[in-house]
Amino acid sequence: MFLQVSHLNKSYPDTVGTLTAVNDVSFTLAVGEIVGLLGSSGSGKTTLGRLLTGLTASDSGSISLDGQIISFDSQKARRSYYRQVQYIFQEPAASFHPMHTIGKAIMEPLLHNGYSHAQAQKRVNELLQQIGLPAEYADRYIYQISGGEAQRIAIARAISIRPRLLICDEITSSLDTLTQQKIISLLLSLHKQYGTALLFITHDIFLAAAFCRRLLILSKGRLVEAGNTQTILHAPQHPATQQLLEAARNLTI
Amino acid sequence: MSAFKLTLNNVSVAYGKCPILHDISFSLTSGQVIGLLGNSGSGKTTLLNTLAGLLPQAAAASGSIYWNSCQLLHNPQQAKLRGKKIAMLPQHTGSSLFPLQTIREHFYLTLQAFGSHEKELVVKKASELLAALHFDQPAAILDSYPFQLSGGMQQRVCLALCLLLEPQLLLADEPTSGLDVMAQNELLQQLQALRKCSDSAMLITSHNPGFLCRIADHIIVMHQGRIIETAPPDQLYQHPKTDYTRQLLAAVPRSSV
């Protein structure tokens, strides 16, 4: 195991008191593992994803990588963690600076990680080729490309420094099914080539089941079921899992 | 409710030199539900905007659209049908609600636009519609502002606004996008219930074939602005005629169980 999440908690104030978005969540990820994190809207998926990257500070609990507890307060510790763990957002276009070119966006993490300008530029070309976009895209701005292309570029930016884990938060939810298929194939080819682990956050259990070997089910902030994908599909234990399956079955051909 | 027939003959739409729709022809009558299946960029939204009379000025449309015997295209009368006879559920329901007005005021405005000022009647009707769309406390919803509602709730409020004037045709643009599977399933059940209790026709766009096959009598597949295939759902899914349709069907994740 390389990532260990122990007893994470996060609450927010809301109109009636406090909302516990993540409630005592613990799980582990093995090196190179592909895991699906499932739940309906409001189950706490995005909050958990943000806690795992320190974008939101937890109230209590810990995250450790290779046995070392990560302190998100220290910039040095954060930087070294981000070299290994990268996050991809649901809305691709909103995760880019609108006035920076795509080339500049992909280059940024490289320049922070010791690449010279020339080396970084060379790597940008390699990455664009890898995600199947022409080299000219480096000079475009985010508003000049489609949602699916923007999401591929977000992946290129995240993998530029070859992280060991990619956290993907509903990254195909705003895309059509054909584009979704392309994005999943790209992720799987990266996994195959570099052994990148994936934590794939989604509400679509069949999508996750198509390529994740293990599933984690969140409901009302709690991890209510976890296990082998086939076992969960055949014999879902928790009502939340059963509801996710029933809804998905009703919406498939 | 009186029956109607909508007929499209060779409808084409272009933005400048960029063609969006090519020669679209089909017809739709009361009680019928047609699903428009296609990818992003296939022209689905432009087609609905054309029918609702919401094309931007820069768009050039040709061909004809008949609502019974009345030709709608380039006809100023088209705006009078919108809202009353033809209702449109837009794709981004959140941004189609006015942020500084309560849901109650949205219902008032919708009715005022058609000359009625009977506020009590509107509230009664709105409450009934919201209850039918499974809101436990319609009164609390009427007092809410859009930002206080989740995406799924905003969608249901917009659907209730569409149904207020009992339209004969409901245009729904990607009604499932942005909703999780649970909310998608709920919307599906509501549209199915609506079919049972009214004679309204529906034209629904989606890139999810599974959703469309549960609600539509006929599926029209669109690709690059053209209709490439039309069939009842069972026939389309079992015997797709084009490679594009086969690809669309294959891209849907399915249960292996």
XYZ file of C-alpha atoms in Angstrom:
510
model
C 0.000 0.000 0.000
C 1.253 3.492 -0.680
C -1.608 5.828 0.194
C -3.299 5.421 3.543
C -6.287 7.542 4.536
C -7.170 7.335 8.248
C -10.312 8.655 9.970
C -10.752 11.779 7.829
C -13.451 14.219 8.946
C -14.754 17.453 7.485
C -17.822 19.496 8.466
C -19.193 22.750 7.068
C -21.606 25.168 8.717
C -24.968 25.223 6.940
C -28.383 26.847 7.418
C -29.506 24.445 10.146
C -26.209 23.796 11.961
C -23.350 21.727 10.580
C -23.157 19.471 7.595
C -20.748 16.568 7.975
C -19.468 16.200 4.420
C -16.844 13.532 5.205
C -17.396 11.354 8.253
C -14.612 9.105 9.584
C -13.401 7.874 6.183
C -10.493 5.394 6.047
C -9.132 3.393 3.097
C -5.868 2.473 1.398
C -4.627 2.419 -2.177
C -1.991 0.020 -3.496
C 0.740 1.052 -5.929
C -0.716 1.241 -9.458
C -4.222 0.356 -8.304
C -7.377 1.541 -10.138
C -10.192 2.275 -7.712
C -13.649 3.796 -8.254
C -15.077 6.170 -5.635
C -18.858 6.260 -6.020
C -21.773 8.151 -4.564
C -24.752 10.319 -5.509
C -24.665 14.148 -5.507
C -23.979 15.415 -2.012
C -22.444 12.154 -0.773
C -19.090 13.832 -0.100
C -17.072 12.622 -3.115
C -15.677 15.996 -4.103
C -14.937 17.042 -0.505
C -13.021 13.792 -0.013
C -11.094 14.377 -3.247
C -10.206 17.888 -2.088
C -9.090 16.624 1.339
C -6.824 14.094 -0.374
C -5.053 16.915 -2.184
C -5.043 19.434 0.644
C -7.216 21.842 -1.388
C -9.545 21.719 1.623
C -8.131 21.246 5.123
C -9.551 18.340 7.117
C -10.933 18.789 10.677
C -9.170 15.628 11.804
C -7.619 12.435 10.486
C -4.513 11.869 8.394
C -3.235 11.015 4.941
C 0.064 9.196 4.584
C 2.127 8.400 1.552
C 4.639 5.530 1.803
C 4.161 5.578 5.576
C 4.833 9.340 5.951
C 1.999 11.506 7.267
C 1.500 14.502 4.950
C 1.406 17.930 6.533
C -0.344 20.224 4.067
C 0.732 23.241 6.162
C 4.318 22.958 4.949
C 4.847 24.199 1.396
C 7.796 21.862 0.957
C 5.787 18.801 2.012
C 2.897 19.895 -0.221
C 5.167 20.283 -3.250
C 6.752 16.899 -2.785
C 3.277 15.331 -2.363
C 1.996 16.975 -5.575
C 4.920 15.467 -7.461
C 3.314 12.125 -6.684
C -0.386 12.911 -6.469
C -2.257 15.018 -9.038
C -5.901 16.050 -9.234
C -8.112 16.542 -12.314
C -11.264 18.643 -11.947
C -14.826 18.073 -13.143
C -15.051 21.230 -15.253
C -11.973 21.197 -17.474
C -12.334 24.699 -18.893
C -12.684 26.238 -15.420
C -9.426 24.640 -14.252
C -7.284 26.668 -16.679
C -6.194 30.287 -16.574
C -8.274 31.869 -19.370
C -5.453 34.214 -20.442
C -2.635 31.664 -20.559
C -1.986 29.526 -23.611
C -2.339 25.771 -23.315
C 1.421 25.403 -23.763
C 2.025 27.698 -20.806
C -0.518 25.807 -18.676
C 1.142 22.436 -19.284
C 4.601 23.943 -18.774
C 3.868 25.376 -15.344
C 4.259 22.191 -13.258
C 7.375 21.315 -15.279
C 9.070 24.641 -14.535
C 8.280 24.147 -10.822
C 9.995 20.783 -10.974
C 13.422 21.655 -12.299
C 12.842 21.572 -16.055
C 14.561 24.305 -18.092
C 12.380 26.300 -20.462
C 13.671 24.376 -23.492
C 13.233 20.982 -21.815
C 9.711 21.935 -20.719
C 8.801 22.999 -24.259
C 10.019 19.690 -25.623
C 7.999 17.820 -22.994
C 4.847 19.832 -23.907
C 5.165 18.596 -27.498
C 5.596 15.000 -26.324
C 2.541 15.302 -24.069
C 0.338 16.813 -26.786
C 1.302 13.951 -29.046
C 0.529 11.449 -26.301
C -3.007 12.795 -25.803
C -3.569 12.884 -29.558
C -3.651 16.639 -30.158
C -1.602 18.571 -32.747
C 1.457 20.518 -31.526
C -0.214 23.792 -32.679
C -2.594 23.462 -29.727
C 0.188 24.796 -27.491
C -0.532 28.285 -28.870
C -4.296 28.157 -28.342
C -6.341 29.432 -25.423
C -8.810 27.324 -23.471
C -11.886 29.026 -24.981
C -10.726 27.967 -28.434
C -11.081 24.227 -27.797
C -13.884 21.777 -26.967
C -14.677 20.344 -23.510
C -13.238 16.928 -24.391
C -9.999 18.477 -25.684
C -9.734 20.629 -22.534
C -10.090 17.539 -20.380
C -7.318 15.776 -22.341
C -5.099 18.810 -21.786
C -5.894 18.730 -18.054
C -4.713 15.110 -18.087
C -1.540 16.089 -19.964
C -0.824 18.792 -17.372
C -1.431 16.354 -14.500
C 0.798 13.596 -15.926
C 3.558 15.941 -17.120
C 5.645 15.247 -14.007
C 4.716 11.536 -13.976
C 2.768 11.340 -10.695
C 2.091 7.954 -9.107
C -1.577 8.699 -8.434
C -4.196 10.617 -10.436
C -7.380 11.643 -8.633
C -10.071 12.166 -11.273
C -13.162 14.005 -9.971
C -16.149 13.353 -12.289
C -13.858 14.169 -15.191
C -16.208 12.799 -17.848
C -19.542 13.997 -16.410
C -19.819 17.047 -18.636
C -18.719 15.147 -21.758
C -20.737 13.081 -24.223
C -20.398 9.302 -24.226
C -18.043 9.035 -27.226
C -15.678 11.612 -25.724
C -15.953 9.862 -22.362
C -14.785 6.650 -24.003
C -11.715 8.416 -25.451
C -10.777 9.881 -22.053
C -11.048 6.495 -20.312
C -8.863 4.832 -22.975
C -6.278 7.580 -22.504
C -6.219 7.030 -18.722
C -5.875 3.281 -19.159
C -3.019 3.644 -21.638
C -1.190 5.895 -19.127
C -1.794 3.337 -16.409
C -0.411 0.614 -18.641
C 2.632 2.613 -19.679
C 3.636 4.181 -16.357
C 1.724 2.152 -13.752
C -0.108 5.309 -12.605
C -2.686 4.562 -9.890
C -6.161 6.036 -10.457
C -8.823 7.117 -8.006
C -11.815 7.621 -10.305
C -14.646 9.598 -8.677
C -18.076 9.206 -10.339
C -21.809 8.681 -9.760
C -22.006 6.153 -12.594
C -21.374 2.691 -11.185
C -21.309 0.971 -14.590
C -18.705 3.408 -15.885
C -16.484 2.717 -12.852
C -17.156 -1.017 -13.062
C -15.943 -1.070 -16.670
C -12.325 -0.533 -15.602
C -11.950 -0.297 -11.793
C -11.088 -3.492 -9.973
C -12.198 -2.174 -6.601
C -15.025 0.182 -5.613
C -15.573 2.458 -2.609
C -19.152 3.638 -1.990
C -19.787 6.917 -0.158
C -23.168 7.870 1.271
C -23.848 10.940 3.411
C -20.126 11.366 4.004
C -19.523 7.808 5.191
C -17.738 4.996 3.408
C -20.571 2.466 3.519
C -19.219 -0.294 1.304
C -15.865 -1.222 -0.204
C -14.648 -4.230 -2.104
C -14.045 -6.082 -5.315
C -16.074 -4.659 -8.236
C -17.662 -7.942 -9.306
C -18.653 -8.819 -5.730
C -20.324 -5.446 -5.271
C -22.159 -5.669 -8.602
C -23.461 -9.172 -7.817
C -24.273 -8.684 -4.151
C -24.486 -5.029 -3.112
C -24.891 -4.875 0.679
C -25.718 -1.276 1.537
C -28.991 0.405 0.411
C -26.960 3.312 -1.086
C -25.084 0.869 -3.343
C -28.317 -0.848 -4.294
C -29.871 2.510 -5.234
C -26.879 3.473 -7.385
C -27.123 0.136 -9.203
C -30.871 0.318 -9.661
C -30.713 3.871 -11.063
C -27.878 2.911 -13.435
C -29.752 -0.197 -14.650
C -32.820 1.933 -15.376
C -30.758 4.248 -17.548
C -28.888 1.674 -19.631
C -30.081 0.077 -22.810
C -56.602 19.638 -25.461
C -56.748 20.007 -29.212
C -54.379 17.955 -31.321
C -51.559 19.512 -33.310
C -49.064 18.519 -35.931
C -45.571 19.922 -36.301
C -43.925 19.365 -39.675
C -40.362 20.253 -40.624
C -39.433 20.332 -44.310
C -35.769 20.619 -45.317
C -34.804 22.887 -42.455
C -31.212 24.128 -42.747
C -29.449 26.574 -40.437
C -26.057 28.226 -40.870
C -24.000 30.730 -38.901
C -22.299 32.781 -41.606
C -20.481 30.274 -43.784
C -20.646 27.586 -41.112
C -23.552 25.181 -41.726
C -25.082 23.700 -38.534
C -28.211 21.878 -39.759
C -28.740 20.295 -43.172
C -32.132 19.394 -44.626
C -33.907 18.323 -41.440
C -37.346 16.861 -42.160
C -39.680 15.023 -39.796
C -43.061 15.465 -38.149
C -44.452 15.159 -34.658
C -48.067 14.977 -33.410
C -49.859 15.184 -30.050
C -48.909 12.523 -27.544
C -45.769 11.514 -29.455
C -42.298 11.521 -27.865
C -39.263 11.768 -30.128
C -35.697 11.422 -28.862
C -32.879 13.240 -30.658
C -29.686 11.247 -30.145
C -26.283 12.646 -31.033
C -22.925 13.807 -29.780
C -21.833 17.276 -28.750
C -21.834 19.410 -31.882
C -24.338 17.282 -33.807
C -26.860 20.157 -33.990
C -29.420 19.001 -31.413
C -29.593 22.284 -29.492
C -29.712 24.384 -32.672
C -32.666 22.307 -33.858
C -34.587 22.903 -30.608
C -33.735 26.621 -30.686
C -35.032 26.796 -34.258
C -38.351 25.240 -33.201
C -38.662 27.550 -30.195
C -37.825 30.645 -32.259
C -34.684 31.284 -30.238
C -32.085 31.356 -32.998
C -29.674 34.292 -32.752
C -29.992 36.988 -35.412
C -26.738 35.917 -37.024
C -28.222 32.524 -37.922
C -29.708 32.030 -41.374
C -32.510 29.469 -41.506
C -34.243 28.049 -44.579
C -36.918 25.443 -45.280
C -40.276 25.421 -43.506
C -41.718 24.543 -40.109
C -45.488 24.104 -39.942
C -47.467 24.225 -36.702
C -50.710 22.771 -38.091
C -51.190 25.016 -41.150
C -49.171 27.963 -39.831
C -45.624 28.387 -41.156
C -43.400 29.386 -38.198
C -39.992 30.069 -39.711
C -39.370 33.853 -40.067
C -42.900 34.405 -38.738
C -43.199 36.901 -35.834
C -46.174 34.842 -34.576
C -43.703 32.126 -33.513
C -42.875 34.062 -30.335
C -46.533 33.897 -29.280
C -46.490 30.112 -29.320
C -43.362 29.922 -27.182
C -44.151 29.344 -23.532
C -47.864 28.806 -24.226
C -48.003 26.073 -26.869
C -44.323 25.200 -27.143
C -42.341 25.127 -23.884
C -38.581 24.790 -23.734
C -36.628 23.194 -20.895
C -33.126 24.602 -21.468
C -29.947 22.620 -20.901
C -28.493 24.758 -18.133
C -31.561 25.195 -15.984
C -29.551 26.847 -13.215
C -28.520 29.766 -15.397
C -31.990 30.133 -16.901
C -33.516 31.086 -13.540
C -33.243 34.701 -12.425
C -30.926 34.770 -9.398
C -32.609 37.665 -7.566
C -36.177 36.386 -7.699
C -37.897 33.701 -5.689
C -39.401 30.704 -7.450
C -42.856 32.147 -6.654
C -41.995 35.284 -8.684
C -40.850 33.089 -11.571
C -44.319 31.541 -11.683
C -46.001 35.000 -11.531
C -43.855 36.280 -14.394
C -44.553 33.262 -16.559
C -48.288 33.794 -16.230
C -48.089 37.587 -16.540
C -46.316 37.177 -19.861
C -49.570 35.683 -21.123
C -51.827 38.352 -19.684
C -53.025 36.736 -16.469
C -52.672 38.369 -13.059
C -54.513 35.943 -10.825
C -51.778 35.422 -8.252
C -53.737 33.052 -6.011
C -54.549 30.802 -8.912
C -50.882 30.708 -9.939
C -49.766 29.777 -6.447
C -52.328 26.985 -6.286
C -51.340 25.623 -9.686
C -47.602 25.984 -9.008
C -47.965 24.132 -5.685
C -49.807 21.296 -7.404
C -47.176 21.035 -10.114
C -44.305 21.067 -7.615
C -46.029 18.408 -5.496
C -46.542 16.262 -8.603
C -42.798 16.601 -9.275
C -42.107 15.139 -5.822
C -41.284 18.244 -3.826
C -42.309 17.485 -0.236
C -42.832 21.122 0.699
C -43.958 23.135 -2.339
C -44.575 26.246 -0.216
C -40.937 26.304 0.947
C -39.745 25.874 -2.650
C -41.889 28.818 -3.794
C -40.140 31.012 -1.207
C -36.648 29.836 -2.211
C -34.151 31.595 -4.440
C -32.551 29.513 -7.224
C -29.155 29.328 -5.457
C -30.787 27.572 -2.503
C -31.770 24.618 -4.693
C -29.599 21.755 -5.951
C -29.117 21.144 -9.688
C -31.765 18.416 -9.694
C -34.241 20.661 -7.855
C -33.629 23.576 -10.265
C -34.337 21.177 -13.106
C -37.679 20.146 -11.581
C -38.621 23.786 -10.915
C -37.924 24.629 -14.572
C -40.010 21.645 -15.653
C -42.883 22.896 -13.457
C -42.541 26.368 -15.043
C -42.710 24.741 -18.491
C -45.863 22.832 -17.562
C -47.676 25.822 -15.986
C -49.407 26.784 -19.225
C -50.084 23.175 -20.299
C -48.034 23.349 -23.502
C -48.840 21.030 -26.382
C -45.170 20.453 -27.093
C -42.301 20.240 -24.601
C -38.773 20.701 -25.947
C -36.182 19.352 -23.501
C -32.494 19.998 -24.209
C -30.192 17.408 -22.592
C -32.384 17.244 -19.489
C -30.103 14.668 -17.838
C -26.791 16.466 -18.230
C -25.319 17.616 -14.954
C -27.558 15.275 -12.945
C -26.312 12.200 -11.118
C -27.816 8.801 -11.961
C -30.340 9.023 -9.114
C -31.654 12.414 -10.278
C -31.640 11.221 -13.921
C -33.740 8.252 -12.930
C -36.167 10.474 -11.049
C -36.542 12.808 -14.037
C -37.169 9.802 -16.267
C -39.997 8.637 -14.016
C -41.518 12.120 -13.982
C -41.462 12.406 -17.760
C -43.007 8.935 -18.012
C -45.767 9.968 -15.578
C -46.341 13.154 -17.569
C -46.856 11.100 -20.718
C -49.534 9.056 -19.013
C -51.587 11.992 -17.740
C -51.384 14.403 -20.682
C -51.501 14.496 -24.429
C -48.408 16.732 -24.714
C -45.792 15.799 -27.262
C -42.107 15.883 -26.351
C -38.896 16.342 -28.261
C -35.968 15.371 -26.015
C -32.263 15.574 -26.872
C -29.617 13.409 -25.220
C -26.358 11.638 -25.884
C -27.498 8.831 -23.601
C -29.348 6.175 -25.631
C -30.436 4.359 -22.440
C -32.395 7.355 -21.182
C -34.061 8.010 -24.549
C -35.154 4.416 -25.098
C -37.123 4.490 -21.831
C -39.215 7.482 -22.858
C -39.312 7.928 -26.660
C -41.524 6.274 -29.303
C -39.014 7.162 -31.974
C -35.323 7.989 -31.972
C -33.749 10.307 -34.516
C -29.960 9.993 -34.707
C -28.152 13.219 -35.647
C -24.557 13.506 -36.806
C -22.846 16.658 -38.096
C -26.156 18.450 -38.498
C -27.924 15.726 -40.468
C -30.469 13.052 -39.614
C -28.662 9.795 -40.322
C -31.142 7.292 -38.930
C -34.710 7.161 -37.551
C -36.285 4.148 -35.864
C -38.261 2.986 -32.827
C -35.864 2.421 -29.891
C -35.916 -1.401 -29.936
C -35.213 -1.545 -33.648
C -32.463 1.093 -33.413
C -30.683 -0.638 -30.548
C -30.951 -4.124 -31.969
C -30.276 -3.319 -35.606
C -28.446 0.022 -35.914
C -27.998 0.859 -39.597
C -25.016 3.200 -39.421
C -21.525 2.853 -37.955
C -21.996 6.091 -36.066
C -25.082 4.750 -34.249
C -23.192 1.535 -33.449
C -20.342 3.605 -31.961
C -22.776 5.672 -29.872
C -24.426 2.534 -28.518
C -21.103 0.849 -27.792
C -19.837 3.858 -25.836
C -22.461 3.444 -23.096
C -21.032 1.650 -20.052
C -23.153 -1.367 -19.221
C -23.432 -3.829 -16.414
C -21.459 -6.997 -16.908
C -23.833 -8.716 -14.482
